Amino acid sequence: MAHPFETLTPDLVLDAVESIGFLSDARILALNSYENRVYQVGIEDSEPLIAKFYRPQRWTNEAILEEHRFTFELAECEVPVVAPLIHNGESLFEHAGFRFTLFPRRGGRAPEPGNLDQLYRLGQLLGRLHAVGSTRPFEHREALGVKNFGHDSLTTLLEGNFIPKSLLPAYESVARDLLKRVEEVYTATPHKNIRMHGDCHPGNMMCRDEMFHIVDLDDCRMGPAVQDLWMMLAGDRQECLGQLSELMDGYQEFHDFDPRELALIEPLRALRLMHYSAWLARRWDDPAFPHSFPWFGSERYWGDQVLALREQLSALNEEPLKLF
């Protein structure tokens, strides 16, 4: 059977945008997105719009609208975020079986790895994000946990025959050992789940005119605050300690942080490693994935994954980062 996104042609994209009252100039540019499909669409006598078409059957309408409400809440509190456009009182639209949302176009560049001045400002931005996120929970979005990001990911990989037979015993063994250790640390570490970005890598914190803004809240969910912080760090342990200090100096101007959560950095990194492989596996029926990730399934990829999980297991037994 054809994948649903195969029917999302340029003409359908233009028809969808025009179906709610915008007049396109027929210019369309596909942007770099795999989970959903995102296009820049030219608009007559106006700035182009960004049209995001949601992956069918991933989120319920309630979960998508909850993401939108969170974004609007951030914007109302003057947190710089790219929020969906509201048109005729709505932010989620449907055309030809696809749900889509429109955004204003706002470009920018990702932060420079290890730039301490930028990390201070990113900490301020994330503190403001979490100050809003901590005021109430999500009702329609799952929380990040060891089961859904760890055990369920392993089940997907083992049952889907994605791992070469020659590496299957090694991968399964180290993955189960790693998840056991992750569960131990999770259980022993006090933490509070709040509404967070959920996929806060540097590419989702864009800088324009010396100001940072947040983009792409598609993965927002409940989880520990440190999940949105650790991906801002880069380099060896000593470098990360200095970066963490700058990040937290900015963060704690706007929101309190429980330093005990730092013990979750390596468990969260482990879960992200496993979840990423499972994400590729779950999306393999989408033609964009075999085309863009041809190395998935190769012995080299899975050999590297076995090594990465072993290194991560070792990292879990080291002393966590600390604030000074």
Coordinates of C-alpha atoms in Angstrom, one line a residue:
M1 CA 0.0 0.0 0.0
A2 CA 1.2 3.5 -0.8
H3 CA 2.2 5.7 2.2
P4 CA -0.3 8.5 2.9
F5 CA 2.4 11.2 2.3
E6 CA 2.8 9.9 -1.3
T7 CA -0.5 11.6 -2.1
L8 CA 0.7 14.9 -0.7
T9 CA 1.6 16.5 -4.0
P10 CA 2.6 20.2 -4.6
D11 CA -0.9 20.8 -6.1
L12 CA -2.6 19.4 -3.0
V13 CA -0.4 21.6 -0.7
L14 CA -1.4 24.7 -2.7
D15 CA -5.0 23.7 -2.7
A16 CA -4.9 23.2 1.0
V17 CA -3.5 26.6 1.7
E18 CA -6.0 28.2 -0.7
S19 CA -8.9 26.3 0.8
I20 CA -8.9 28.5 3.9
G21 CA -8.7 31.8 2.0
F22 CA -5.1 32.5 1.1
L23 CA -4.1 33.1 -2.6
S24 CA -0.8 31.4 -3.4
D25 CA 1.5 32.6 -6.1
A26 CA 2.2 28.9 -7.0
R27 CA 5.7 28.9 -5.5
I28 CA 6.4 26.1 -3.2
L29 CA 9.6 24.9 -1.4
A30 CA 9.8 21.6 0.5
L31 CA 11.7 22.2 3.8
N32 CA 13.8 19.7 5.7
S33 CA 11.3 17.6 7.8
Y34 CA 10.8 13.9 8.1
E35 CA 8.2 13.3 10.9
N36 CA 5.8 15.7 9.2
R37 CA 5.9 17.4 5.8
V38 CA 6.7 21.2 5.9
Y39 CA 6.6 23.6 2.9
Q40 CA 7.2 27.2 2.3
V41 CA 4.3 28.5 0.2
G42 CA 4.4 31.8 -1.6
I43 CA 1.4 34.1 -1.0
E44 CA 0.3 36.8 -3.5
D45 CA 1.3 40.3 -2.3
S46 CA 2.5 39.0 1.0
E47 CA 5.2 37.2 2.9
P48 CA 5.4 33.4 2.3
L49 CA 3.8 31.1 4.8
I50 CA 5.0 27.8 6.3
A51 CA 2.6 25.0 5.9
K52 CA 3.0 22.0 8.2
F53 CA 1.2 18.8 7.3
Y54 CA 0.9 16.4 10.3
R55 CA 1.8 12.8 10.0
P56 CA -1.4 10.8 9.8
Q57 CA -2.4 8.9 12.9
R58 CA 0.5 10.2 15.1
W59 CA -1.3 12.7 17.2
T60 CA -5.0 13.1 18.0
N61 CA -6.6 16.5 17.2
E62 CA -6.8 17.1 20.9
A63 CA -3.0 16.6 21.3
I64 CA -2.2 18.9 18.3
L65 CA -4.5 21.6 19.7
E66 CA -2.9 21.2 23.1
E67 CA 0.5 21.9 21.5
H68 CA -1.0 25.0 19.9
R69 CA -2.5 26.2 23.1
F70 CA 0.9 25.8 24.8
T71 CA 2.6 27.8 22.1
F72 CA -0.1 30.6 22.4
E73 CA 0.4 30.6 26.1
L74 CA 4.1 31.1 25.7
A75 CA 3.6 33.9 23.2
E76 CA 1.1 35.6 25.5
C77 CA 3.8 35.6 28.2
E78 CA 6.2 37.2 25.7
V79 CA 8.4 34.1 25.3
P80 CA 9.8 34.3 21.8
V81 CA 8.2 31.3 19.9
V82 CA 7.0 30.7 16.4
A83 CA 3.3 30.2 17.0
P84 CA 0.7 28.9 14.6
L85 CA -1.4 31.4 12.7
I86 CA -5.0 31.8 13.8
H87 CA -7.3 32.1 10.8
N88 CA -11.1 32.6 11.3
G89 CA -10.6 31.5 14.9
E90 CA -8.9 28.2 14.0
S91 CA -5.3 27.0 14.0
L92 CA -5.8 23.4 12.8
F93 CA -7.2 22.8 9.4
E94 CA -8.0 19.8 7.2
H95 CA -7.9 19.2 3.5
A96 CA -8.2 16.0 1.5
G97 CA -7.6 13.9 4.6
F98 CA -4.5 15.9 5.8
R99 CA -4.4 18.0 8.9
F100 CA -2.3 21.1 8.6
T101 CA -1.3 24.3 10.3
L102 CA 0.2 27.5 9.0
F103 CA 3.1 29.5 10.5
P104 CA 4.7 32.8 9.7
R105 CA 8.1 32.4 8.1
R106 CA 10.9 33.2 10.5
G107 CA 14.4 32.1 9.7
G108 CA 17.6 32.1 11.8
R109 CA 20.7 30.2 12.6
A110 CA 21.4 27.5 15.2
P111 CA 23.5 28.4 18.3
E112 CA 27.3 27.9 18.1
P113 CA 28.4 24.8 20.1
G114 CA 30.0 25.9 23.4
N115 CA 29.4 29.6 23.0
L116 CA 29.1 30.7 26.6
D117 CA 27.4 34.0 25.9
Q118 CA 24.8 32.2 23.8
L119 CA 24.3 29.5 26.5
Y120 CA 23.5 32.2 29.1
R121 CA 20.8 33.6 26.8
L122 CA 19.6 30.2 25.9
G123 CA 19.3 29.4 29.6
Q124 CA 17.2 32.5 30.0
L125 CA 14.9 31.5 27.2
L126 CA 14.5 27.9 28.5
G127 CA 13.9 29.2 32.0
R128 CA 11.0 31.3 30.7
L129 CA 9.7 28.4 28.7
H130 CA 9.7 26.2 31.8
A131 CA 8.2 28.9 34.0
V132 CA 5.1 28.7 31.8
G133 CA 5.3 25.0 31.3
S134 CA 5.3 24.3 35.0
T135 CA 2.0 26.0 35.7
R136 CA -0.3 23.2 34.5
P137 CA 0.1 19.7 33.0
F138 CA -0.7 18.4 29.5
E139 CA -3.8 16.3 29.3
H140 CA -3.6 14.7 25.9
R141 CA 0.2 14.2 25.4
E142 CA 2.2 11.4 26.9
A143 CA 5.1 11.9 29.3
L144 CA 8.7 10.9 28.5
G145 CA 9.5 7.8 30.4
V146 CA 11.7 4.7 30.5
K147 CA 8.9 2.5 29.1
N148 CA 7.8 4.4 26.1
F149 CA 11.3 5.7 25.1
G150 CA 13.3 2.7 26.2
H151 CA 11.5 -0.6 26.6
D152 CA 9.0 0.1 23.8
S153 CA 11.9 1.2 21.5
L154 CA 13.7 -2.1 22.1
T155 CA 10.6 -4.1 21.5
T156 CA 10.1 -2.3 18.1
L157 CA 13.7 -3.1 17.1
L158 CA 13.7 -6.7 18.2
E159 CA 10.3 -7.6 16.7
G160 CA 10.9 -5.8 13.4
N161 CA 14.0 -7.7 12.3
F162 CA 15.9 -4.4 11.7
I163 CA 19.1 -5.5 13.5
P164 CA 21.5 -7.8 11.5
K165 CA 21.5 -11.3 13.0
S166 CA 25.3 -11.1 13.6
L167 CA 24.8 -8.2 15.9
L168 CA 21.4 -9.0 17.5
P169 CA 22.7 -10.8 20.6
A170 CA 25.2 -8.0 21.4
Y171 CA 22.7 -5.2 20.9
E172 CA 19.9 -6.9 22.9
S173 CA 22.3 -7.7 25.7
V174 CA 23.8 -4.2 26.1
A175 CA 20.3 -2.6 25.6
R176 CA 18.8 -4.6 28.4
D177 CA 21.7 -3.9 30.7
L178 CA 21.4 -0.2 29.8
L179 CA 17.7 0.0 30.5
K180 CA 18.1 -1.8 33.8
R181 CA 20.7 0.9 34.8
V182 CA 18.5 3.7 33.5
E183 CA 15.5 2.5 35.6
E184 CA 17.7 2.4 38.7
V185 CA 18.9 6.0 38.2
Y186 CA 15.4 7.2 37.3
T187 CA 13.9 5.6 40.4
A188 CA 16.6 7.0 42.7
T189 CA 16.5 10.5 41.3
P190 CA 13.8 13.0 42.5
H191 CA 12.3 14.9 39.6
K192 CA 9.2 16.6 38.6
N193 CA 7.5 16.3 35.2
I194 CA 6.5 19.6 33.5
R195 CA 5.4 20.7 30.1
M196 CA 8.6 21.0 28.1
H197 CA 9.8 21.3 24.5
G198 CA 10.7 17.6 24.3
D199 CA 13.1 17.8 21.3
C200 CA 15.3 20.8 22.4
H201 CA 18.3 20.3 20.2
P202 CA 20.2 23.4 19.1
G203 CA 18.4 23.4 15.7
N204 CA 15.1 24.2 17.4
M205 CA 16.5 27.3 19.2
M206 CA 17.1 29.7 16.3
C207 CA 18.9 33.1 16.4
R208 CA 17.8 36.0 14.3
D209 CA 18.9 39.6 14.8
E210 CA 20.8 38.5 17.9
M211 CA 17.6 37.2 19.5
F212 CA 16.8 33.6 20.1
H213 CA 13.4 32.1 19.5
I214 CA 11.9 28.6 19.9
V215 CA 10.6 26.6 17.0
D216 CA 8.9 23.2 16.4
L217 CA 7.0 22.2 19.6
D218 CA 5.7 19.1 17.7
D219 CA 7.3 16.8 20.3
C220 CA 6.3 18.8 23.4
R221 CA 5.3 16.5 26.3
M222 CA 5.6 16.1 30.0
G223 CA 9.1 15.3 31.3
P224 CA 11.9 16.5 33.6
A225 CA 13.2 20.0 33.0
V226 CA 16.7 18.7 32.4
Q227 CA 15.6 17.0 29.2
D228 CA 15.4 20.5 27.5
L229 CA 18.8 21.5 28.9
W230 CA 21.3 18.7 28.3
M231 CA 21.3 18.9 24.5
M232 CA 22.7 22.4 24.8
L233 CA 26.0 21.0 26.1
A234 CA 28.8 19.9 23.9
G235 CA 32.4 18.7 24.4
D236 CA 34.2 16.8 27.2
R237 CA 33.2 16.8 30.9
Q238 CA 35.3 19.9 31.8
E239 CA 33.8 21.9 28.9
C240 CA 30.3 20.8 29.8
L241 CA 30.8 21.9 33.4
G242 CA 31.6 25.4 32.2
Q243 CA 28.7 25.4 29.8
L244 CA 26.3 24.1 32.3
S245 CA 27.2 27.0 34.7
E246 CA 26.4 29.6 32.1
L247 CA 23.2 27.9 31.0
M248 CA 22.0 27.6 34.6
D249 CA 22.9 31.2 35.5
G250 CA 20.5 32.3 32.8
Y251 CA 17.9 29.7 33.5
Q252 CA 17.6 30.4 37.2
E253 CA 16.8 34.0 36.6
F254 CA 13.4 32.9 35.5
H255 CA 12.8 29.4 36.9
D256 CA 14.1 27.3 39.8
F257 CA 16.0 24.2 38.9
D258 CA 16.5 21.1 41.1
P259 CA 20.2 20.2 40.7
R260 CA 19.4 16.6 41.6
E261 CA 17.9 16.3 38.1
L262 CA 21.4 16.5 36.6
A263 CA 21.7 12.8 37.4
L264 CA 19.2 12.2 34.7
I265 CA 21.3 13.6 31.9
E266 CA 23.0 10.3 31.0
P267 CA 19.8 8.2 31.4
L268 CA 18.0 10.7 29.1
R269 CA 20.8 10.5 26.6
A270 CA 20.5 6.7 26.6
L271 CA 16.8 6.8 26.0
R272 CA 17.2 9.2 23.1
L273 CA 19.7 6.9 21.5
M274 CA 17.4 4.0 21.6
H275 CA 14.3 6.0 20.7
Y276 CA 16.0 7.4 17.6
S277 CA 16.7 4.0 16.2
A278 CA 13.2 2.9 16.9
W279 CA 11.8 6.1 15.3
L280 CA 13.7 5.2 12.1
A281 CA 12.3 1.6 12.3
R282 CA 8.7 2.8 12.9
R283 CA 8.9 5.2 9.9
W284 CA 10.5 2.8 7.4
D285 CA 7.3 2.4 5.4
D286 CA 7.6 6.1 4.6
P287 CA 9.6 6.3 1.3
A288 CA 11.4 9.4 2.5
F289 CA 13.2 7.3 5.2
P290 CA 14.9 4.6 3.1
H291 CA 15.9 7.4 0.7
S292 CA 17.4 9.6 3.4
F293 CA 18.7 7.0 5.8
P294 CA 20.1 4.3 3.5
W295 CA 22.6 3.2 6.2
F296 CA 19.9 2.1 8.6
G297 CA 20.0 -1.7 8.8
S298 CA 23.6 -1.9 7.8
E299 CA 26.1 -3.8 10.0
R300 CA 28.2 -0.7 10.4
Y301 CA 25.2 1.3 11.8
W302 CA 24.3 -1.4 14.3
G303 CA 27.9 -2.0 15.2
D304 CA 28.2 1.7 16.0
Q305 CA 25.0 1.5 18.0
V306 CA 26.3 -1.4 20.1
L307 CA 29.4 0.6 20.8
A308 CA 27.4 3.8 21.6
L309 CA 25.2 1.9 24.1
R310 CA 28.2 0.3 25.8
E311 CA 29.8 3.8 26.1
Q312 CA 26.5 5.1 27.5
L313 CA 26.3 2.3 30.0
S314 CA 29.8 3.3 31.2
A315 CA 28.7 7.0 31.4
L316 CA 25.8 6.0 33.6
N317 CA 28.3 4.7 36.2
E318 CA 30.3 8.0 36.3
E319 CA 29.7 10.9 38.6
P320 CA 26.9 13.2 37.3
L321 CA 27.6 16.8 36.4
K322 CA 27.3 19.2 39.3
L323 CA 26.6 22.9 39.7
F324 CA 29.3 24.9 41.5

